[in-house]
mmCIF file of C-alpha atoms in Angstrom:
data_model
loop_
_atom_site.group_PDB
_atom_site.id
_atom_site.type_symbol
_atom_site.label_atom_id
_atom_site.label_comp_id
_atom_site.label_asym_id
_atom_site.label_seq_id
_atom_site.Cartn_x
_atom_site.Cartn_y
_atom_site.Cartn_z
ATOM 1 C CA MET A 29 -4.224 33.437 9.584
ATOM 2 C CA GLU A 30 -2.296 35.653 11.989
ATOM 3 C CA ASP A 31 -4.100 37.480 14.772
ATOM 4 C CA PRO A 32 -1.551 39.817 16.379
ATOM 5 C CA ASP A 33 -4.099 42.159 17.978
ATOM 6 C CA GLY A 34 -6.592 39.438 18.964
ATOM 7 C CA THR A 35 -9.325 40.639 16.587
ATOM 8 C CA LEU A 36 -10.136 37.180 15.216
ATOM 9 C CA ALA A 37 -10.358 35.757 18.717
ATOM 10 C CA SER A 38 -12.571 38.650 19.861
ATOM 11 C CA VAL A 39 -14.905 38.259 16.880
ATOM 12 C CA ALA A 40 -15.108 34.487 17.394
ATOM 13 C CA GLN A 41 -15.836 34.992 21.088
ATOM 14 C CA CYS A 42 -18.676 37.451 20.327
ATOM 15 C CA ILE A 43 -20.238 35.128 17.768
ATOM 16 C CA GLU A 44 -19.949 32.142 20.094
ATOM 17 C CA GLN A 45 -21.650 34.143 22.864
ATOM 18 C CA LEU A 46 -24.451 35.020 20.431
ATOM 19 C CA ARG A 47 -24.842 31.351 19.430
ATOM 20 C CA GLN A 48 -25.354 30.143 22.992
ATOM 21 C CA SER A 49 -29.020 29.700 23.758
ATOM 22 C CA SER A 50 -28.245 30.099 27.453
ATOM 23 C CA SER A 51 -27.105 33.693 26.952
ATOM 24 C CA SER A 52 -29.427 36.300 28.402
ATOM 25 C CA VAL A 53 -30.873 39.169 26.372
ATOM 26 C CA HIS A 54 -28.453 41.504 28.132
ATOM 27 C CA GLU A 55 -25.480 39.298 27.190
ATOM 28 C CA LYS A 56 -26.616 39.156 23.570
ATOM 29 C CA GLU A 57 -27.014 42.954 23.462
ATOM 30 C CA TYR A 58 -23.547 43.357 24.954
ATOM 31 C CA SER A 59 -21.996 40.913 22.456
ATOM 32 C CA LEU A 60 -23.679 42.661 19.522
ATOM 33 C CA ARG A 61 -22.434 46.075 20.734
ATOM 34 C CA GLN A 62 -18.956 44.625 21.153
ATOM 35 C CA LEU A 63 -19.086 43.120 17.645
ATOM 36 C CA MET A 64 -20.211 46.442 16.153
ATOM 37 C CA ASP A 65 -17.439 48.275 18.025
ATOM 38 C CA LEU A 66 -14.873 45.820 16.658
ATOM 39 C CA ILE A 67 -16.162 46.356 13.105
ATOM 40 C CA ASP A 68 -16.048 50.135 13.547
ATOM 41 C CA MET A 69 -12.642 50.325 15.210
ATOM 42 C CA ARG A 70 -10.514 47.532 13.761
ATOM 43 C CA GLU A 71 -9.924 47.264 10.058
ATOM 44 C CA ASN A 72 -9.495 43.486 10.067
ATOM 45 C CA ALA A 73 -12.635 42.836 12.159
ATOM 46 C CA PHE A 74 -14.857 43.358 9.142
ATOM 47 C CA SER A 75 -13.231 40.499 7.245
ATOM 48 C CA ALA A 76 -13.048 38.402 10.418
ATOM 49 C CA VAL A 77 -16.821 38.614 10.845
ATOM 50 C CA GLY A 78 -17.346 37.919 7.146
ATOM 51 C CA SER A 79 -15.112 34.863 7.190
ATOM 52 C CA HIS A 80 -16.706 33.322 10.285
ATOM 53 C CA SER A 81 -19.016 30.588 9.023
ATOM 54 C CA GLN A 82 -21.654 31.166 11.706
ATOM 55 C CA ALA A 83 -21.759 34.982 11.730
ATOM 56 C CA VAL A 84 -24.545 35.582 9.204
ATOM 57 C CA PRO A 85 -26.725 32.620 10.314
ATOM 58 C CA VAL A 86 -26.478 33.712 13.955
ATOM 59 C CA LEU A 87 -27.269 37.336 13.142
ATOM 60 C CA VAL A 88 -30.261 36.382 10.972
ATOM 61 C CA SER A 89 -31.495 34.061 13.728
ATOM 62 C CA LEU A 90 -31.301 36.910 16.250
ATOM 63 C CA LEU A 91 -33.108 39.134 13.784
ATOM 64 C CA ARG A 92 -35.926 36.591 13.683
ATOM 65 C CA SER A 93 -36.302 35.783 17.352
ATOM 66 C CA GLY A 94 -34.440 38.281 19.524
ATOM 67 C CA SER A 95 -35.811 41.053 21.683
ATOM 68 C CA LEU A 96 -36.475 44.359 19.943
ATOM 69 C CA ASN A 97 -33.063 45.780 20.934
ATOM 70 C CA VAL A 98 -31.297 42.592 19.816
ATOM 71 C CA LYS A 99 -33.145 42.717 16.477
ATOM 72 C CA ILE A 100 -32.136 46.350 15.969
ATOM 73 C CA GLN A 101 -28.493 45.628 16.764
ATOM 74 C CA ALA A 102 -28.432 42.496 14.587
ATOM 75 C CA ALA A 103 -29.924 44.490 11.694
ATOM 76 C CA THR A 104 -27.265 47.169 12.168
ATOM 77 C CA VAL A 105 -24.423 44.626 12.121
ATOM 78 C CA LEU A 106 -25.864 42.897 9.048
ATOM 79 C CA GLY A 107 -26.205 46.255 7.317
ATOM 80 C CA SER A 108 -22.590 47.100 8.054
ATOM 81 C CA LEU A 109 -21.479 43.792 6.515
ATOM 82 C CA CYS A 110 -23.176 44.772 3.254
ATOM 83 C CA LYS A 111 -20.409 47.274 2.479
ATOM 84 C CA GLU A 112 -18.531 44.428 0.803
ATOM 85 C CA ASN A 113 -20.288 42.792 -2.141
ATOM 86 C CA GLU A 114 -19.401 39.198 -1.236
ATOM 87 C CA LEU A 115 -20.699 39.684 2.305
ATOM 88 C CA ARG A 116 -23.783 41.487 1.015
ATOM 89 C CA VAL A 117 -24.647 38.414 -1.037
ATOM 90 C CA LYS A 118 -24.066 36.188 2.030
ATOM 91 C CA VAL A 119 -26.421 38.364 4.063
ATOM 92 C CA LEU A 120 -29.028 38.355 1.303
ATOM 93 C CA LEU A 121 -28.836 34.585 0.820
ATOM 94 C CA GLY A 122 -28.864 34.131 4.591
ATOM 95 C CA GLY A 123 -32.560 34.933 4.640
ATOM 96 C CA CYS A 124 -32.500 38.390 6.174
ATOM 97 C CA ILE A 125 -35.322 39.965 4.155
ATOM 98 C CA PRO A 126 -38.404 38.394 5.859
ATOM 99 C CA PRO A 127 -37.261 39.253 9.417
ATOM 100 C CA LEU A 128 -36.192 42.728 8.261
ATOM 101 C CA LEU A 129 -39.667 43.280 6.810
ATOM 102 C CA GLY A 130 -41.106 42.196 10.157
ATOM 103 C CA LEU A 131 -38.899 44.721 11.935
ATOM 104 C CA LEU A 132 -39.915 47.363 9.416
ATOM 105 C CA LYS A 133 -43.555 46.766 10.397
ATOM 106 C CA SER A 134 -42.826 47.052 14.133
ATOM 107 C CA SER A 135 -44.093 49.968 16.184
ATOM 108 C CA SER A 136 -40.527 50.990 17.048
ATOM 109 C CA THR A 137 -39.225 53.935 15.042
ATOM 110 C CA GLU A 138 -35.657 52.888 15.815
ATOM 111 C CA GLY A 139 -36.437 49.365 14.586
ATOM 112 C CA GLN A 140 -38.033 50.680 11.413
ATOM 113 C CA ILE A 141 -34.997 52.861 10.670
ATOM 114 C CA ALA A 142 -32.529 50.007 11.308
ATOM 115 C CA ALA A 143 -34.560 47.671 9.085
ATOM 116 C CA ALA A 144 -34.885 50.236 6.294
ATOM 117 C CA LYS A 145 -31.158 51.001 6.337
ATOM 118 C CA THR A 146 -30.277 47.305 6.208
ATOM 119 C CA ILE A 147 -32.784 46.563 3.431
ATOM 120 C CA TYR A 148 -31.273 49.444 1.487
ATOM 121 C CA ALA A 149 -27.719 48.184 2.139
ATOM 122 C CA VAL A 150 -28.513 44.619 1.117
ATOM 123 C CA SER A 151 -30.296 45.732 -2.060
ATOM 124 C CA GLN A 152 -27.413 47.769 -3.457
ATOM 125 C CA GLY A 153 -26.210 44.991 -5.757
ATOM 126 C CA GLY A 154 -28.454 45.871 -8.658
ATOM 127 C CA VAL A 155 -31.122 44.008 -10.586
ATOM 128 C CA LYS A 156 -29.046 40.864 -11.100
ATOM 129 C CA ASP A 157 -29.678 39.790 -7.498
#
């Protein structure tokens, strides 16, 4: 796959940074913001994140065990991936619902909103899911 503007490399670098257990909370927040910016600004970043085999597992893991800000950002990225049906199913099967429900129960209004939006996005496939 060609990568003339470096999007694939940038996405892979963000995901690898998120996978590293040695990364600080600040580094994880920065990588998540960078990943969200790539998705928002580059058309091919969306599919690059979706095609990366570790993207959804890493994001769900951060949603389970990250700091509140990391959980909010991970929920936002997962919700944005749900725009495409195939990725929505990946997110759903990735086990996002229990940690999203936990975030929904948090005392943070911002966390509750992010969780609710992502639950809504992931549930848009209809009854067959």
